[in-house]
XYZ file of C-alpha atoms in Angstrom:
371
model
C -59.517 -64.196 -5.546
C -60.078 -61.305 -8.382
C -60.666 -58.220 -6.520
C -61.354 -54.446 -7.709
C -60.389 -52.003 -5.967
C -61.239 -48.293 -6.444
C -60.294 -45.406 -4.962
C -62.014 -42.038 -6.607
C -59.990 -39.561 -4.590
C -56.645 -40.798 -4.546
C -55.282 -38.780 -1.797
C -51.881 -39.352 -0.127
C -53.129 -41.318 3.006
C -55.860 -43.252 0.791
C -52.810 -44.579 -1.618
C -50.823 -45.545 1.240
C -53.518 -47.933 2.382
C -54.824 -49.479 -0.959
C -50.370 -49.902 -1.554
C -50.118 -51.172 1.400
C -53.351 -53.575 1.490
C -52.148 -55.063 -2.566
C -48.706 -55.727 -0.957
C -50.104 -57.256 2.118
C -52.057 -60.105 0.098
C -49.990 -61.042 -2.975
C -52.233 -63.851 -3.761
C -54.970 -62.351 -4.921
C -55.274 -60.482 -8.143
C -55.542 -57.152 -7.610
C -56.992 -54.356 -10.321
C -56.552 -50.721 -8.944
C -58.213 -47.526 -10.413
C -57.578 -44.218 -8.922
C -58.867 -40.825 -9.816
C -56.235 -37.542 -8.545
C -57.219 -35.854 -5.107
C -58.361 -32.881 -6.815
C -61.689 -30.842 -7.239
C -62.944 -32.102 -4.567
C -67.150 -31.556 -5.028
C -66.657 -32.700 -8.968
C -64.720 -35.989 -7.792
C -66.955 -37.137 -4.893
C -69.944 -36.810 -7.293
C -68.804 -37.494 -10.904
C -66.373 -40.169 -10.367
C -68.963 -42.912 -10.833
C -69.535 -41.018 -14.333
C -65.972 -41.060 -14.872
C -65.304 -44.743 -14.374
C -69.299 -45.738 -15.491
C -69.244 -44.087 -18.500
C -65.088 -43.463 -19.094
C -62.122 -46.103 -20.152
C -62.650 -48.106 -17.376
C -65.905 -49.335 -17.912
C -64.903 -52.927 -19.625
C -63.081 -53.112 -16.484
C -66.058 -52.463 -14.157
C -67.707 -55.107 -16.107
C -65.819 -57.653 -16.197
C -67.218 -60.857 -13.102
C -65.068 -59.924 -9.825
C -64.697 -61.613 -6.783
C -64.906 -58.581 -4.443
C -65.209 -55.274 -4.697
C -63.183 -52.747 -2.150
C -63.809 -49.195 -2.624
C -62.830 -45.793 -0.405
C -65.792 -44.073 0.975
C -65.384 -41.282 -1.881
C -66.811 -43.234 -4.366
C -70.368 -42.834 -5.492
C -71.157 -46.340 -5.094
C -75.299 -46.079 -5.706
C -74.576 -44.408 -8.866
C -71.618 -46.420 -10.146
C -73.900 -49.789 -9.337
C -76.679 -48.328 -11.548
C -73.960 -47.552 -14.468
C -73.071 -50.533 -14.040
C -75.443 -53.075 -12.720
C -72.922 -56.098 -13.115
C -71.109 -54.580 -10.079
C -74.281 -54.798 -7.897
C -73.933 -58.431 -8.099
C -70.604 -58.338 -6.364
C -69.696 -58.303 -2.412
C -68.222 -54.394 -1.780
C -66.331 -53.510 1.070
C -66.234 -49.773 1.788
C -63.127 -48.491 3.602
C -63.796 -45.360 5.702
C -60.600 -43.141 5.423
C -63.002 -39.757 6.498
C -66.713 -39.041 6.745
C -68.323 -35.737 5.408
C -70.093 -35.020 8.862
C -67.077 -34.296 10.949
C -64.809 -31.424 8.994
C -64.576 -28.169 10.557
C -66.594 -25.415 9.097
C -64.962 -21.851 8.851
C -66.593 -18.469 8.973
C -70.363 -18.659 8.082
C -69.647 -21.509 5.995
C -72.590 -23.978 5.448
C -71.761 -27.480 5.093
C -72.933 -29.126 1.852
C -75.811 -31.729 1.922
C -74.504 -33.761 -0.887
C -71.225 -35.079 -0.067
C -73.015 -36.267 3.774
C -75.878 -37.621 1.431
C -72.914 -39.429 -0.556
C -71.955 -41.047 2.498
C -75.068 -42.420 3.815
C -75.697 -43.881 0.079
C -72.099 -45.707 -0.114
C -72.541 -46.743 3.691
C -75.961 -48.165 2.457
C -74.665 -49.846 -0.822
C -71.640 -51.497 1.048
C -71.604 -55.187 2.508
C -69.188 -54.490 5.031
C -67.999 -51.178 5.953
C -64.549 -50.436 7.699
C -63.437 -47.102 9.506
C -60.249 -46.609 10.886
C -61.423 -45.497 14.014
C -63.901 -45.449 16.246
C -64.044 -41.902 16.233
C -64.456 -42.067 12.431
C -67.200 -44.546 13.071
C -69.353 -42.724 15.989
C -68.948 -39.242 14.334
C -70.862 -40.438 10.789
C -73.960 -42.268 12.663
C -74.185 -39.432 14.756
C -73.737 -37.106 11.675
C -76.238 -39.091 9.898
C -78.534 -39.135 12.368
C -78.968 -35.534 12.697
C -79.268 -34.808 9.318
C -82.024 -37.390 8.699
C -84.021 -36.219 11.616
C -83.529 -32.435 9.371
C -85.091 -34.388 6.173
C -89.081 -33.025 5.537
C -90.165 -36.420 4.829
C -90.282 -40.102 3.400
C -87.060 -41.190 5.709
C -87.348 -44.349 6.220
C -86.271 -45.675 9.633
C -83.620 -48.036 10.569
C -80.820 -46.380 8.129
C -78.419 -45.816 10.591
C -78.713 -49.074 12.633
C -78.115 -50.776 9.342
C -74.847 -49.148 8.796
C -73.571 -49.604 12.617
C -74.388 -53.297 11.969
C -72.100 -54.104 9.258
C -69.099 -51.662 9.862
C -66.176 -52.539 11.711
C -62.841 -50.791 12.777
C -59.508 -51.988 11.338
C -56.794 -48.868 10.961
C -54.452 -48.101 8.331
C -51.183 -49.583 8.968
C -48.320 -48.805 9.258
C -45.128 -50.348 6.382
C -43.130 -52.394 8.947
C -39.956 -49.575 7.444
C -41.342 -47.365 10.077
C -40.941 -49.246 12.867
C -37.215 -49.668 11.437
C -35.624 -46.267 11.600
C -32.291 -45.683 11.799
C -31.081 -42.650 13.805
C -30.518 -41.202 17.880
C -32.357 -38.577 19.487
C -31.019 -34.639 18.713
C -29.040 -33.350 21.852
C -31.464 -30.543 21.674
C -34.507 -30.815 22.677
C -36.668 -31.240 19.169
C -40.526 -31.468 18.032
C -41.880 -32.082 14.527
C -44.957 -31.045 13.423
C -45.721 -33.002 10.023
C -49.384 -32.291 8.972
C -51.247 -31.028 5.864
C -50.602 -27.323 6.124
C -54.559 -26.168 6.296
C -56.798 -24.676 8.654
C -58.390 -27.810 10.063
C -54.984 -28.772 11.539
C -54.595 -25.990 14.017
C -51.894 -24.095 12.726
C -53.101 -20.876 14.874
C -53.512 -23.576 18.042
C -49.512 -24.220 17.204
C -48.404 -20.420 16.930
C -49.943 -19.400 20.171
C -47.971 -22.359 21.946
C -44.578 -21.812 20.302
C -44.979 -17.671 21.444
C -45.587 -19.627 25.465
C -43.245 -21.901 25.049
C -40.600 -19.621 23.371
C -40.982 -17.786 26.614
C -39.497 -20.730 28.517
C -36.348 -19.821 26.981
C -35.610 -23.345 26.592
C -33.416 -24.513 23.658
C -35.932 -26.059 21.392
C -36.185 -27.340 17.692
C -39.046 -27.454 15.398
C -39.186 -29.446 12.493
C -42.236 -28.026 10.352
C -43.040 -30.890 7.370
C -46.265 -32.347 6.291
C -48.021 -31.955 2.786
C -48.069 -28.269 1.470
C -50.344 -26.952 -0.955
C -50.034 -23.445 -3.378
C -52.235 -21.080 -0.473
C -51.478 -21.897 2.999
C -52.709 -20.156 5.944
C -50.762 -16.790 7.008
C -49.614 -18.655 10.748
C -46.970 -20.723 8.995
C -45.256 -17.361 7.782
C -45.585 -16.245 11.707
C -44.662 -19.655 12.586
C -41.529 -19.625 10.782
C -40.542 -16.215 11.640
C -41.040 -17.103 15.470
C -39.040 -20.007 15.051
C -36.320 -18.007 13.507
C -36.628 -15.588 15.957
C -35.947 -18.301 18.607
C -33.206 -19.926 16.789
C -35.350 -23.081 17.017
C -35.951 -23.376 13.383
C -35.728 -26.762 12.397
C -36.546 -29.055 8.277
C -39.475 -26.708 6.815
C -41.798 -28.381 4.171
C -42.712 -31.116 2.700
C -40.053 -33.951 2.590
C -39.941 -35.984 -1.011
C -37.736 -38.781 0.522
C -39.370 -41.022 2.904
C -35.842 -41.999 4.111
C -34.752 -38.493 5.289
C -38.704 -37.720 6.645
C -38.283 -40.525 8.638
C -34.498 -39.816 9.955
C -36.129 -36.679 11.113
C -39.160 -38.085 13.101
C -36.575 -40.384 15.052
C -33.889 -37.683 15.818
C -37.037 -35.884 17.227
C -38.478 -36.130 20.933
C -41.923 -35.158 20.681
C -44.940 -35.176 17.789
C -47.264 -32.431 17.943
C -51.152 -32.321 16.829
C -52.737 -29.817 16.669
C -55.607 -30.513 14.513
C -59.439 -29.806 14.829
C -59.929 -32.727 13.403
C -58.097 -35.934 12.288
C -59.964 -39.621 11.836
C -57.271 -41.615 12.439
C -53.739 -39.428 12.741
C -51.474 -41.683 10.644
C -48.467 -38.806 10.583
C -48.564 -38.805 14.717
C -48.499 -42.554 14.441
C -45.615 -42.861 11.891
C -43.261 -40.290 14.279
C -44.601 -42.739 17.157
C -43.545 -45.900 15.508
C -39.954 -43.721 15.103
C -40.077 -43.066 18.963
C -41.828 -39.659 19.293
C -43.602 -39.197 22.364
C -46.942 -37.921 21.207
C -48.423 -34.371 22.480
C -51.551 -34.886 21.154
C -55.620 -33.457 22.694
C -57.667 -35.566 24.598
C -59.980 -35.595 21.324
C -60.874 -36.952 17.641
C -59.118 -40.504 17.450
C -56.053 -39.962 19.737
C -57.433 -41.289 22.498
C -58.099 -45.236 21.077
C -54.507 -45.315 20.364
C -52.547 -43.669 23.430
C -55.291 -43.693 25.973
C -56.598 -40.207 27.843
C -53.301 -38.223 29.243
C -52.791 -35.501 26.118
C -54.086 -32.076 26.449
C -56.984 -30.875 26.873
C -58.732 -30.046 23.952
C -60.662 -26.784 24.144
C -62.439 -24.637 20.943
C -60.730 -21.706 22.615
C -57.455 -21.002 20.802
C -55.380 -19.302 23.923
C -56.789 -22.532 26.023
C -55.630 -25.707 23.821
C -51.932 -23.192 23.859
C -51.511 -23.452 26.974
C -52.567 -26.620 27.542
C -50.045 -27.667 24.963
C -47.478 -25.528 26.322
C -47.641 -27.412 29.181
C -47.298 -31.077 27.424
C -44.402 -29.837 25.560
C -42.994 -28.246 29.113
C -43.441 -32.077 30.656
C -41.720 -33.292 27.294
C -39.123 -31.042 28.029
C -38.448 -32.313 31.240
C -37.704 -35.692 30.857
C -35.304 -34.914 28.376
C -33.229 -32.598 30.360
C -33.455 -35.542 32.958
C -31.888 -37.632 31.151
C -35.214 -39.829 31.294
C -36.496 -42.452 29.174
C -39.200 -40.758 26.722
C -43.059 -42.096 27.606
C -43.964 -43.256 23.954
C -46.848 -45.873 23.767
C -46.042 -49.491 21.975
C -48.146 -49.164 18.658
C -46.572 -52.319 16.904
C -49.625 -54.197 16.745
C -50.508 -51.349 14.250
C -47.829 -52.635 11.481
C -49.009 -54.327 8.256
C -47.711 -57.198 9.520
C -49.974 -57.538 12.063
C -52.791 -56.826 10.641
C -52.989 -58.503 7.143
C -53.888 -61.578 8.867
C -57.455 -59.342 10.257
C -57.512 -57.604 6.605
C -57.317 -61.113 4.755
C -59.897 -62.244 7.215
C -62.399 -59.989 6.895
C -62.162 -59.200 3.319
C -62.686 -63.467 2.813
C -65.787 -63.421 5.291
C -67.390 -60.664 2.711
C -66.718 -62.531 -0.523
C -68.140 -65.529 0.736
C -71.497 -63.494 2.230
C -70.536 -63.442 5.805
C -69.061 -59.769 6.074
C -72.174 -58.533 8.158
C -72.641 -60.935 10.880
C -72.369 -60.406 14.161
């Protein structure tokens, strides 16, 4: 099988998956082009002008079994570039959707990126999200802003996209389920997220100045992908935790060995976010035996069942609600007590290769959108 695959914003969790899915099928021949995660609005809409018009395009051309692309890419556009690729089955992987991001201040969502989406979802033969979450939030994202369209929608659009979409996760490199490494004596957490707004880093301050009023003996590992402006919280954040004596790693960690060694000396993953479509990082400290304090909310819930905290838009509220998880967390490790963390080994590569090889196969040969 000669596949293509393309991913036009290249992020850190999208080149996990498209490594992970070329090492999971060695067969096949694989051709990968990426574009860098950066300027966001210029990459979502010029990358099929980059690639259509660009270096690549005797690649684009050339006859291919399948096509697999990441939601990012301007499929409708990159198909009219280059019409030899509208001849070939295209699977769309669903890493995000542009309906469900939080919007700050008076901030008014753009039109385009969500119109993006609906055109890829369109385009695509058989469209995967990695949850169901991911899934339900773009139809119902799509629905409302069709019904805002003045006129000439046609009917049926979003129908056709729940038909052929599935769910199949990102997975996880069988290395995580591997780690080497006991539990601190002291009671630890790590919180390893992007260090933005949308992950709740005011949600996290207000529960470390409750829970630092517990005076229990407590470590916080702070890592996760940083970027040149952060919010101001993490400065509080780390000035609380010094303060407490309960500072723990800070930033980003380059070697996947020692990030690792840290989730499994840990007892407890935190979320926070506002938003998350899938929550590989909370996974990855799972696989490594974190117990996961996570809201009732976004994707958490297909993975670990109800049981988190209660999610709330009120920042004091989700606090204390988390205050309390990490209070129960707390608990069983003073006990003595084995940790409640959820079996997520069916979520390993491989597992599911075996459902990635199968469904990518049923859309070469034409069957990828039946029932």
């Amino acid at each position: 099988m000669k596949v293509l695959l393309l991913s036009a914003y290249d992020a850190d969790s999208h080149k996990r998956w498209r490594r992970g899915l070329v090492a999971a099928i060695p067969d096949w021949q694989w051709t990968v082009l990426t574009l860098p995660p950066r300027y966001f609005s210029w990459r979502v809409r010029g990358n099929s002008l980059s690639w259509g018009r660009g270096d690549a395009l005797a690649v684009l051309r050339q006859p291919w079994d399948l096509l697999v692309t990441t939601s990012m890419t301007d499929l409708a556009s990159l198909r009219g570039f280059v019409p030899e690729l509208g001849r070939v089955p295209t699977v769309v992987y669903f890493h995000e959707n542009q309906f469900d991001y939080p919007v700050t201040g008076d901030a008014v969502p753009s039109v385009e990126p969500q119109l993006l989406n609906i055109y890829t979802a369109l385009c695509g033969d058989l469209l995967l999200f990695n949850s169901e979450y991911n899934r339900r939030t773009l139809l119902e994202g799509a629905e409302v802003l069709l019904h805002k369209l003045p006129d000439q929608v046609p009917s049926g659009v979003c129908r056709e996209i729940a038909d052929k979409s599935r769910i199949l996760p990102v997975p996880l490199e069988t290395a995580a389920f591997d780690v080497a490494g006991e539990k601190s004596q002291r009671l630890t957490f790590v919180w390893n997220h992007r260090w933005e707004h949308d992950k709740g880093p005011d949600i996290l301050l207000a529960a470390l100045r409750r829970f630092g009023r517990q005076q229990i003996p407590f470590a916080l590992h702070m890592v996760g992908q940083q970027f040149r402006r952060q919010p101001s919280e993490f400065a509080h954040i780390r000035k609380l935790l010094s303060k407490l004596d309960a500072l723990g790693a800070w930033g980003y960690r380059e070697s996947v060995t020692e990030y690792r060694q840290l989730l499994a000396q840990s007892h407890g993953v935190l979320s926070t976010a506002r938003h998350d479509f899938q929550g590989l990082s909370v996974l990855e400290a799972v696989a490594a035996g974190c117990q996961p304090l996570v809201p009732d909310h976004l994707a958490y819930p297909e993975w670990f069942g109800r049981g988190g905290w209660r999610y709330s838009e009120d920042v004091e509220s989700c606090a204390a609600n988390l205050c309390s998880a990490m209070m129960r967390c707390a608990q069983q490790v003073q006990a003595g007590a084995r940790l409640a963390v959820p079996d997520i080994t069916h979520m390993s590569w491989q597992t599911m290769a075996s459902d990635y090889r199968q469904l990518l196969e049923d859309c070469a040969r034409g069957a990828g959108n039946s029932p």
